[in-house]
Short mmCIF file of C-alpha atoms and ligand atoms in Angstrom, two decimals:
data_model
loop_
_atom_site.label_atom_id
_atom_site.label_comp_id
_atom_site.label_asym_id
_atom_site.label_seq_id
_atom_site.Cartn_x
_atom_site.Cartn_y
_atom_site.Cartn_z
CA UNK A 587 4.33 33.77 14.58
CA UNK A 588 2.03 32.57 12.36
CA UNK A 589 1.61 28.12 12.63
CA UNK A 590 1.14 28.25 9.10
CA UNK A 591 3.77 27.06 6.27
CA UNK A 592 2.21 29.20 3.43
CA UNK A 593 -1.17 30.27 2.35
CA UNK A 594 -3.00 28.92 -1.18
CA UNK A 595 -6.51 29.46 -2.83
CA UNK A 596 -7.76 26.74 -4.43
CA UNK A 597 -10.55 27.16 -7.22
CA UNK A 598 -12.54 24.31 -7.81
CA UNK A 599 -11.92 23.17 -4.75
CA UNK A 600 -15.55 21.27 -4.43
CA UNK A 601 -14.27 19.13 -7.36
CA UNK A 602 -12.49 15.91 -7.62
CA UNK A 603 -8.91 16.80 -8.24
CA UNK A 604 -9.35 20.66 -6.38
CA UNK A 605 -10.33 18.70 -3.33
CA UNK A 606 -7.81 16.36 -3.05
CA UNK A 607 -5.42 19.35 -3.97
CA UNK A 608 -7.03 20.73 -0.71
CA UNK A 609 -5.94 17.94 1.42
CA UNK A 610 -2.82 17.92 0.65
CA UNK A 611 -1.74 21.37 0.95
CA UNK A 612 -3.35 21.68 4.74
CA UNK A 613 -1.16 18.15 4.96
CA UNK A 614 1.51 20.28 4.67
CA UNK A 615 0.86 22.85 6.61
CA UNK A 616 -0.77 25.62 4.33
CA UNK A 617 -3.77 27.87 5.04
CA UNK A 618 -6.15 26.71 2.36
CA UNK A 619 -9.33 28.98 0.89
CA UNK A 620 -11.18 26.86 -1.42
CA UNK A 621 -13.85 28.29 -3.73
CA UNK A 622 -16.29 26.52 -5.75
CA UNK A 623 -19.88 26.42 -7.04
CA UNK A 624 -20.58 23.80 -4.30
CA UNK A 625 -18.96 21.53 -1.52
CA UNK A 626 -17.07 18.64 -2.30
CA UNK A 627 -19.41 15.92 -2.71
CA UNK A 628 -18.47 12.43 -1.17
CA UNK A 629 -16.03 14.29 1.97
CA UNK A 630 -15.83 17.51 4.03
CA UNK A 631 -14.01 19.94 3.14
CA UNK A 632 -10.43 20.45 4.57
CA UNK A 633 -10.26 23.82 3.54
CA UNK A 634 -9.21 26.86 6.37
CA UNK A 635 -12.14 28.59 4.83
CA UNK A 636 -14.73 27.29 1.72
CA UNK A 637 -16.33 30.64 -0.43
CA UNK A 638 -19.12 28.84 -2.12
CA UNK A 639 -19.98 31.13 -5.23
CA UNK A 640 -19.92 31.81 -9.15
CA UNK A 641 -16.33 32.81 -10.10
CA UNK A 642 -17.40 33.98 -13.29
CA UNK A 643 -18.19 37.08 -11.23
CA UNK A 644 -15.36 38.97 -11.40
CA UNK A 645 -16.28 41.26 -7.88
CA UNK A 646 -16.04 37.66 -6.08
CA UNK A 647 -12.81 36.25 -7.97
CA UNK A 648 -11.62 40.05 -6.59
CA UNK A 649 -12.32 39.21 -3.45
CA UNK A 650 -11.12 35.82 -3.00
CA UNK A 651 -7.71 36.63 -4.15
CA UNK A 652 -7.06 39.14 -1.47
CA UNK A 653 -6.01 37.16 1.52
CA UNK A 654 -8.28 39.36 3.91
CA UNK A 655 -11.20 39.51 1.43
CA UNK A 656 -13.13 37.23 3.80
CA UNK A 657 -11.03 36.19 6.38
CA UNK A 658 -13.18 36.66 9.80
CA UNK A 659 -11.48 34.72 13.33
CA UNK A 660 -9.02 32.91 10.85
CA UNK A 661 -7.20 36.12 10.49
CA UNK A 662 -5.24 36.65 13.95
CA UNK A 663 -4.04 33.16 13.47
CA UNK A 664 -1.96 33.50 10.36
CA UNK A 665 -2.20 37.14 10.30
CA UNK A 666 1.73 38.53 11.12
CA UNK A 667 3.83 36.62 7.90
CA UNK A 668 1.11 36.35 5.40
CA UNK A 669 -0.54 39.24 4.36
CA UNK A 670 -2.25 41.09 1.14
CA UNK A 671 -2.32 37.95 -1.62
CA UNK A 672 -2.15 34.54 -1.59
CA UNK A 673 1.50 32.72 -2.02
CA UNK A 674 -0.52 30.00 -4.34
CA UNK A 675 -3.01 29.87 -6.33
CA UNK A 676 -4.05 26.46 -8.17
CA UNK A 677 -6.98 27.03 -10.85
CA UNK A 678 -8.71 23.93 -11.37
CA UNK A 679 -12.55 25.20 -11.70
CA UNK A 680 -13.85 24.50 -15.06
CA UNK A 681 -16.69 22.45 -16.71
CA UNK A 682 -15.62 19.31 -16.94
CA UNK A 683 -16.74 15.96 -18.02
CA UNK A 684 -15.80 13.02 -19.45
CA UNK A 685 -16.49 12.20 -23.53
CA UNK A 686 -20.47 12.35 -23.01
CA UNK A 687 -20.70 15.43 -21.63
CA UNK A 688 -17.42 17.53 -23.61
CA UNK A 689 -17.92 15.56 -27.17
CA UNK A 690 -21.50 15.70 -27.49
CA UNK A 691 -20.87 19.60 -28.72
CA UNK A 692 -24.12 20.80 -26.37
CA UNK A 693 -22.15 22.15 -23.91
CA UNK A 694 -19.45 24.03 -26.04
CA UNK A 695 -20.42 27.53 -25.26
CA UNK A 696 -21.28 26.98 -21.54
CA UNK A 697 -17.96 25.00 -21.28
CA UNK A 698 -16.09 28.01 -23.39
CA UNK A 699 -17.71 30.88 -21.68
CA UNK A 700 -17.33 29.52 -17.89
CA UNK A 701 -13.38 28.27 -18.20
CA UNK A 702 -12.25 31.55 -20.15
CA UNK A 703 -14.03 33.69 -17.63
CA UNK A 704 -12.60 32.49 -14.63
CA UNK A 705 -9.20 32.45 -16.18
CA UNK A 706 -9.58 36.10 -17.38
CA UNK A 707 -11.20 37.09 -13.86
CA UNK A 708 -8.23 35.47 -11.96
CA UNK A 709 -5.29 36.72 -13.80
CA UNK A 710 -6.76 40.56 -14.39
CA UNK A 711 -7.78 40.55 -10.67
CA UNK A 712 -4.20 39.24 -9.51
CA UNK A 713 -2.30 41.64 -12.00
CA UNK A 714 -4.97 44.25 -9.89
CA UNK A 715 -3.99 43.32 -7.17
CA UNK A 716 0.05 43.10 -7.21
CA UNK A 717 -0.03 46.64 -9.14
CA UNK A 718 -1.84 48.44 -6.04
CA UNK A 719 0.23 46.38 -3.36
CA UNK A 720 3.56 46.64 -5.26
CA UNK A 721 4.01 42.94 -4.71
CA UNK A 722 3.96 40.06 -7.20
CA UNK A 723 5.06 36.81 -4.88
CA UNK A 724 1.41 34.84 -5.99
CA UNK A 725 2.69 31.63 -8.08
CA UNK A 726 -0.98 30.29 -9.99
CA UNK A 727 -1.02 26.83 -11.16
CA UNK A 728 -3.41 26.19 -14.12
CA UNK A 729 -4.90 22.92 -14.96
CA UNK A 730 -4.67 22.41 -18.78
CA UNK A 731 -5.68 18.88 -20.29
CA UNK A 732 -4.11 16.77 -23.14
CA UNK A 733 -7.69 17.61 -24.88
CA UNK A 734 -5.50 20.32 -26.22
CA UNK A 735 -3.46 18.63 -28.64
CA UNK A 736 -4.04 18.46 -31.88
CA UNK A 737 -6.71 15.62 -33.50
CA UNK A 738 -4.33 14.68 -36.56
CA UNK A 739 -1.87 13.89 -33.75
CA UNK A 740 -4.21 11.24 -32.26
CA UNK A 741 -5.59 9.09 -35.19
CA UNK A 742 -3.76 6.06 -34.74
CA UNK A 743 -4.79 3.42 -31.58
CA UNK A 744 -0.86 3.13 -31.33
CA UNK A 745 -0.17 6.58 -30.05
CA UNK A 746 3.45 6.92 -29.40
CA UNK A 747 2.84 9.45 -27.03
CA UNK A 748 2.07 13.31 -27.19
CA UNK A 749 5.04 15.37 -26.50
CA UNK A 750 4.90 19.15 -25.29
CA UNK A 751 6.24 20.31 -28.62
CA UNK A 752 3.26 18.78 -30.54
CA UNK A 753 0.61 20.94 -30.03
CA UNK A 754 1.68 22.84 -33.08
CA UNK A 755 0.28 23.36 -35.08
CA UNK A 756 -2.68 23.23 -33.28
CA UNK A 757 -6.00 21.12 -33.88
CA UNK A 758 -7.63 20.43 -31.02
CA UNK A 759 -10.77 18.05 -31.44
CA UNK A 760 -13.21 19.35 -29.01
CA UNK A 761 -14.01 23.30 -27.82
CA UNK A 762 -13.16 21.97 -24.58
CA UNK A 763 -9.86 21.31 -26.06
CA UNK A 764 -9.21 24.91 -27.96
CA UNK A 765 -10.32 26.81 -24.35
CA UNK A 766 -7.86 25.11 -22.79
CA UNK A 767 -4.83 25.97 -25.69
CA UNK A 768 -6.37 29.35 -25.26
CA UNK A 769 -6.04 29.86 -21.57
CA UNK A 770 -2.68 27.90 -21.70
CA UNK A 771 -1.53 31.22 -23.67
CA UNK A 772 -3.42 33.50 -21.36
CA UNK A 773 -1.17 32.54 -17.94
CA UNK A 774 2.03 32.49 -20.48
CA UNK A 775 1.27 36.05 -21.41
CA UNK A 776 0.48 37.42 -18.08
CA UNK A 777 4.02 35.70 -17.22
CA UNK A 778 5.33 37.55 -20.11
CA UNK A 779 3.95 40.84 -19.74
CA UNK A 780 3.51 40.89 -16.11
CA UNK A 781 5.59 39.16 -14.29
CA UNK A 782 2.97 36.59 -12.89
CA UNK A 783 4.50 33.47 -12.15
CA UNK A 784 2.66 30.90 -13.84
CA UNK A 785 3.02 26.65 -13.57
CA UNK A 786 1.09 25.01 -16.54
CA UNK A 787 0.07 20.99 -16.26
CA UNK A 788 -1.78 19.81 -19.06
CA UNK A 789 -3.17 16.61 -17.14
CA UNK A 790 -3.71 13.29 -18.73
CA UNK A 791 -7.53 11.72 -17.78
CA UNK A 792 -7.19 11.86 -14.40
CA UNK A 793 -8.97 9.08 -11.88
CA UNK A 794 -9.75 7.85 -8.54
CA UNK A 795 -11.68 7.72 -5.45
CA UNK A 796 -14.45 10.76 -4.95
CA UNK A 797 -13.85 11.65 -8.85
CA UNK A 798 -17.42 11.92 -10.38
CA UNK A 799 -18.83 8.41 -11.02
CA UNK A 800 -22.65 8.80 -12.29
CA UNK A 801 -24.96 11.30 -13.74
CA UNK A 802 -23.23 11.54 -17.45
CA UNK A 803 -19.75 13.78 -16.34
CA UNK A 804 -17.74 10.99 -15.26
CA UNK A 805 -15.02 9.67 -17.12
CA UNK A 806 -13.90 6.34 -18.70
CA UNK A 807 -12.00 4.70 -15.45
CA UNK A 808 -15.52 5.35 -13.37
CA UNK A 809 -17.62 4.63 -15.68
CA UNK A 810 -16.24 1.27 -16.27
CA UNK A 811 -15.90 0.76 -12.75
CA UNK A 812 -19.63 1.53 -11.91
CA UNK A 813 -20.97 -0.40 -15.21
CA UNK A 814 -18.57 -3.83 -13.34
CA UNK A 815 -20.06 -2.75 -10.11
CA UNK A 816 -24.04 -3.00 -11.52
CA UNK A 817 -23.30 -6.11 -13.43
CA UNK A 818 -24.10 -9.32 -11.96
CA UNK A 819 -21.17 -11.95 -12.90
CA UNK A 820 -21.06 -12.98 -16.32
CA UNK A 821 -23.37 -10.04 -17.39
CA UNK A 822 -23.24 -7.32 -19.96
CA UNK A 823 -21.33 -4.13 -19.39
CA UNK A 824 -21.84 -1.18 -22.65
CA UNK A 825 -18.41 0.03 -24.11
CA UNK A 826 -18.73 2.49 -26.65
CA UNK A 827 -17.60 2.17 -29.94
CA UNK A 828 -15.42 -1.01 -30.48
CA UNK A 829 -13.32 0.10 -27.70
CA UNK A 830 -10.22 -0.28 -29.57
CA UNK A 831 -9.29 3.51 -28.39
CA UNK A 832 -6.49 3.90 -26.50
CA UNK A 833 -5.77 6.24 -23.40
CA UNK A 834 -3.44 6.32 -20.75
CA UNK A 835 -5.01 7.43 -16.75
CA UNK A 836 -3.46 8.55 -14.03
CA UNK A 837 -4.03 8.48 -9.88
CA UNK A 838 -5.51 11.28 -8.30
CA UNK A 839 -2.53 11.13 -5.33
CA UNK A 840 0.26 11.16 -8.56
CA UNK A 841 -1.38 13.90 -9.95
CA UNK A 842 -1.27 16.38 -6.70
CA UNK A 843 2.34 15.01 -6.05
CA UNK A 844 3.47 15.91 -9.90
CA UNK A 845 1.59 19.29 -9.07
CA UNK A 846 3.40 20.03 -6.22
CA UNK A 847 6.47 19.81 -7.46
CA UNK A 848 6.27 22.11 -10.42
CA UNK A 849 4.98 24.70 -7.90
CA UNK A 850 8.02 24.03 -5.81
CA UNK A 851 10.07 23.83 -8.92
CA UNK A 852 11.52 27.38 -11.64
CA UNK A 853 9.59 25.76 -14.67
CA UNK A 854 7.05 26.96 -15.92
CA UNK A 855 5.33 24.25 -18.11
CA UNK A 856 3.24 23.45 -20.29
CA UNK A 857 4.50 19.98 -19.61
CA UNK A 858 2.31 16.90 -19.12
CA UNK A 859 1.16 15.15 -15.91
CA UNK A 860 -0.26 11.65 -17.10
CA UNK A 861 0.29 8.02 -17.52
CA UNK A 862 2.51 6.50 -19.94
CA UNK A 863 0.49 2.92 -19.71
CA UNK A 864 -1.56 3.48 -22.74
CA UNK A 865 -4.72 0.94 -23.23
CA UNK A 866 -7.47 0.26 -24.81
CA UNK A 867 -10.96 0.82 -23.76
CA UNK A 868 -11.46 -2.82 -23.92
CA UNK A 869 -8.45 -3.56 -21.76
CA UNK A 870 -9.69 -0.82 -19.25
CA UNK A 871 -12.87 -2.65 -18.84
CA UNK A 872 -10.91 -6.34 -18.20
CA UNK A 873 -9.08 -4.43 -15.58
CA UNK A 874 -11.97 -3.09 -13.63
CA UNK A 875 -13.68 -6.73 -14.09
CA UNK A 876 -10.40 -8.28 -12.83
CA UNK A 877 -10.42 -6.36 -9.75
CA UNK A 878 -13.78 -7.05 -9.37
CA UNK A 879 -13.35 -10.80 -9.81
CA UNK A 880 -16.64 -10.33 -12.10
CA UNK A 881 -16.43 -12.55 -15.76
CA UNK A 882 -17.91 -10.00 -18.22
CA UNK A 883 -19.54 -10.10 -21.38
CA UNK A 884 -18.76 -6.45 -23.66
CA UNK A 885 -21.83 -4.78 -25.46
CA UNK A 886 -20.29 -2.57 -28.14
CA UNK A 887 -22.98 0.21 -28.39
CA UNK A 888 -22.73 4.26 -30.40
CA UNK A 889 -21.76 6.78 -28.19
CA UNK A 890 -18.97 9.89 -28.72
CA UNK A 891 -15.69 8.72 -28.82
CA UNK A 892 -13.39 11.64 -29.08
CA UNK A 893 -9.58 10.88 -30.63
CA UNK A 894 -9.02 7.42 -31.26
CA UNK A 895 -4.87 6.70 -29.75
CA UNK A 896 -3.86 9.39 -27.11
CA UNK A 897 -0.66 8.82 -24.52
CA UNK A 898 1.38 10.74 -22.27
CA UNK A 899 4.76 11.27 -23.19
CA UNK A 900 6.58 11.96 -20.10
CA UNK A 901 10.39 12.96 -21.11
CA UNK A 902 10.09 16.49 -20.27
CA UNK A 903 8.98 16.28 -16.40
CA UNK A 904 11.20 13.66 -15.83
CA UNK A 905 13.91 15.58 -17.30
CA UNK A 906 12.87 18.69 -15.39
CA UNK A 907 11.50 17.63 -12.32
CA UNK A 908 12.47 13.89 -11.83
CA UNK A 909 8.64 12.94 -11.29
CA UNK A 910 7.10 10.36 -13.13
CA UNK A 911 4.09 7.85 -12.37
CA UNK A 912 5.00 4.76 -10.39
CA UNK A 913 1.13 3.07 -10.18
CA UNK A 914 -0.18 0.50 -12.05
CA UNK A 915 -3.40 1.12 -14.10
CA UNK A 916 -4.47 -1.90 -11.87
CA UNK A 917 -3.36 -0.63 -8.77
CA UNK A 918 -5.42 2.40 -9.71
CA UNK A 919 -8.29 1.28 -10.80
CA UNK A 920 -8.40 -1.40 -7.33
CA UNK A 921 -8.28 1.69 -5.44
CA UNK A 922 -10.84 3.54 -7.46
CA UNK A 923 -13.34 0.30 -7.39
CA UNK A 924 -13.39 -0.08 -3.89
CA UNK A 925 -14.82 3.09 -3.91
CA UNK A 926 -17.40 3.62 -6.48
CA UNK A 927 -18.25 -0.88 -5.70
CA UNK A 928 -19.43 1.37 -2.21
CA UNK A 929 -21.23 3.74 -3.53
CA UNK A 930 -23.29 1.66 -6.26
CA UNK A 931 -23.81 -0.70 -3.00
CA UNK A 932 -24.87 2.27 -1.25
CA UNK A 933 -27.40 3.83 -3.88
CA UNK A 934 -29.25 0.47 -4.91
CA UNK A 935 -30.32 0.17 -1.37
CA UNK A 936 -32.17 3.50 -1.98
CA UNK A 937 -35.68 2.81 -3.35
CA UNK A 938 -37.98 5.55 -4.67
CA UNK A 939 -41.76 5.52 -3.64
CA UNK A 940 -43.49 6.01 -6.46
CA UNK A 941 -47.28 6.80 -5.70
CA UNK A 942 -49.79 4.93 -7.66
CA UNK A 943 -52.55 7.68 -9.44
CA UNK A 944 -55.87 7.80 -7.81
CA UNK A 945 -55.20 5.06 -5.44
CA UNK A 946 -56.87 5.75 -2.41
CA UNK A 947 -57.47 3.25 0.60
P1 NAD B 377 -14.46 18.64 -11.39
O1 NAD B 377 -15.65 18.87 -12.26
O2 NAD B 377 -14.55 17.58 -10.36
O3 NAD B 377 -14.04 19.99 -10.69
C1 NAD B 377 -14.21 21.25 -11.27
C2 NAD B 377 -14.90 22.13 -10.25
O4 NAD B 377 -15.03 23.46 -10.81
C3 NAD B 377 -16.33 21.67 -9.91
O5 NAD B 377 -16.45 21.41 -8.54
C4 NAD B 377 -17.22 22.83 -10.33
O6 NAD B 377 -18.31 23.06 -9.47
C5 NAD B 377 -16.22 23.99 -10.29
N1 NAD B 377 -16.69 25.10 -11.12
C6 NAD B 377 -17.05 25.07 -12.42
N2 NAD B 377 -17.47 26.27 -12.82
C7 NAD B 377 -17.36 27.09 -11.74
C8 NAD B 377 -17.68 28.46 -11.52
N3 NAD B 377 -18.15 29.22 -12.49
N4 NAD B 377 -17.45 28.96 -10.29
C9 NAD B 377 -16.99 28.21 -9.28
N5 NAD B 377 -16.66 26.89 -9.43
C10 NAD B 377 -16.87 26.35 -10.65
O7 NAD B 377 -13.22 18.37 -12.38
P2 NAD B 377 -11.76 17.81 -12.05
O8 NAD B 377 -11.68 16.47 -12.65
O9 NAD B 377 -11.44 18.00 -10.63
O10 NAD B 377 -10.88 18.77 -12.96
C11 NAD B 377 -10.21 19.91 -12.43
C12 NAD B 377 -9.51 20.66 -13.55
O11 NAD B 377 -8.57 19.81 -14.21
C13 NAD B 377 -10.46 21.18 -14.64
O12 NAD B 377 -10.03 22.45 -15.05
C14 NAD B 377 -10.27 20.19 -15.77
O13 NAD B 377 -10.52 20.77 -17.02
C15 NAD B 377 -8.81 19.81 -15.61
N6 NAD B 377 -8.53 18.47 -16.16
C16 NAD B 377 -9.05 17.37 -15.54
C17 NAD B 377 -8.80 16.11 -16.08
C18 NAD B 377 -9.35 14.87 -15.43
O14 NAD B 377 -9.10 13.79 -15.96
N7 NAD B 377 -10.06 14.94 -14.33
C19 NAD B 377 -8.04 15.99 -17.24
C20 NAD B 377 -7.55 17.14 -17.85
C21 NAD B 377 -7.79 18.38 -17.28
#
């Protein structure tokens, strides 16, 4: 017998949310293959086994999906119940980034080409796969974003709240945005033609701790906590624009636990998985100073802003699986400051030695 609940492959499971997915799942008992580009950055990985590769090649996305593709001394161990394909697969690898990095429009056609080519990859190579085994038990989770919905939706600060239905006609404001409505259509029709079961979350800015916090892909909630976290009390901290846009965030841990239970659950999706305490930049940044019992002093600078109101409207998943979010913005963004407050302590004790030309003793 194996001691394993269930088995699961997680792509993107270097990332933020793909890692914490990874925990989770080998909390409850699951044999866990992650695959990524690299290793999760700020932990280990709790992953059974961790493929490090390119899964816009389709030869490895073929080979991850079958459950023996690499197993080695793992196998024996979960060997006897489990066997051929995976029993979950949750898609999460993507270029991602917060409005710097998706709304600066360098990016689009790396961002367009990599998402679209993993999602092809994975749901040609499962559809391979369950044809030549005669099997079709692998459920696949894909990780959409509210980026999809439409711009004219999302003009207003006082955004009442984006329901599933309003992504029609669509509008998206970013490429980011129209890969995702894309691949959104991709799992449906694989469901449709196929078979494939498919669960679709279209996630609502997502934050916490080990979420990417410098280098120009992190996103509003980390940002502002790291700008607090380098400013001395009473100093400056850079908001862009006048910060009157409004967004709603939501915790890592309510994120995986929303997650979960669609996979558990008959529906399909799209539905959303977000926040519905909508604020505005401004307030975002009084939070993280709060928390950081810092007094700070807002320097409204240029800088891409993407939609100017956006909010989660969560009627749907509470009416179809009873979840919705229970934490505070605050509550969040206390967790999430503790962390990055650490790791801006950590990196300005790092100094760089910086040689002076032609000095020679
Ligand atoms: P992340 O950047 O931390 O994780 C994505 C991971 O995908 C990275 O580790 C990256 O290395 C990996 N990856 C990218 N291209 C790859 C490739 N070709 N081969 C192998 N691995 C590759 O992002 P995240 O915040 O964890 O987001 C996960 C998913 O959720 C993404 O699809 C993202 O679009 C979606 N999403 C996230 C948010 C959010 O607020 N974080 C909001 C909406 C949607």
């Amino acid at each position: 017998m194996s001691q394993y609940k269930k088995t699961a492959l997680v792509f993107g499971a270097g990332g933020f949310i793909g890692s914490h997915m990874v925990k989770r799942l080998r909390a409850e008992g699951y044999w866990v293959r992650g695959v990524d580009l690299k290793k999760p950055e700020y932990s280990k990985t709790q992953a059974n086994e961790f493929i490090q590769g390119d899964l816009t090649d389709y030869k490895l996305v073929e080979k991850c999906i079958e459950f023996k593709g690499f197993l080695g001394n793992f196998y024996q161990y979960v060997s006897d119940q489990h066997v051929d394909t995976f029993d979950e697969i949750y898609q999460y690898a993507a270029d991602m980034g917060g409005a710097g990095f998706v709304f600066s429009g360098e990016n689009d056609s790396e961002i367009m080409t990599n998402s679209a080519a993993i999602n092809l990859n994975l749901l040609l190579a499962q559809k391979k796969i369950n044809d030549r085994k005669s099997v079709n038990k692998t459920k696949i989770f894909y990780s959409s974003s509210a980026c999809m919905y439409p711009e004219y939706a999302q003009m207003e600060v006082n955004n009442p709240g984006l329901k599933e239905t309003d992504a029609y006609p669509a509008g998206p404001d970013s490429e980011y945005g129209w890969e995702k409505l894309f691949s959104e259509r991709l799992f449906l029709a694989y469901n449709r033609n196929h078979g494939i079961p498919v669960r679709i979350g279209r996630f609502h800015n997502i934050f916490g701790p080990e979420g990417t916090w410098t280098g120009g892909r992190e996103k509003s909630p980390a940002a502002m906590c790291r700008k607090v976290a380098e400013a001395v009390d009473g100093g400056e901290v850079e908001i862009w624009g006048d910060g009157e846009q409004t967004r709603s965030f939501l915790f890592v841990d309510e994120c995986i636990e929303a997650t979960r239970r669609l996979m558990e659950s008959d529906f399909l999706g799209p539905v959303n998985i977000g926040s519905e305490e909508m604020v505005t930049i401004n307030q975002l940044a009084d939070i993280a100073a709060k928390v950081a019992g810092k007094t700070i002093v807002k320097k409204h600078i240029s800088g891409p802003l993407g939609v100017r109101g956006r909010n989660s409207n969560n009627d749907l998943i509470r009416e179809k699986l009873g979840w919705d979010y229970t934490m505070t913005l605050e509550e969040g963004i206390a967790k999430t400051y503790a962390w990055i407050s650490k790791k801006v302590e950590e990196q300005e004790r790092i100094y760089n030695w910086d040689p002076i030309p032609n000095f020679s003793f």
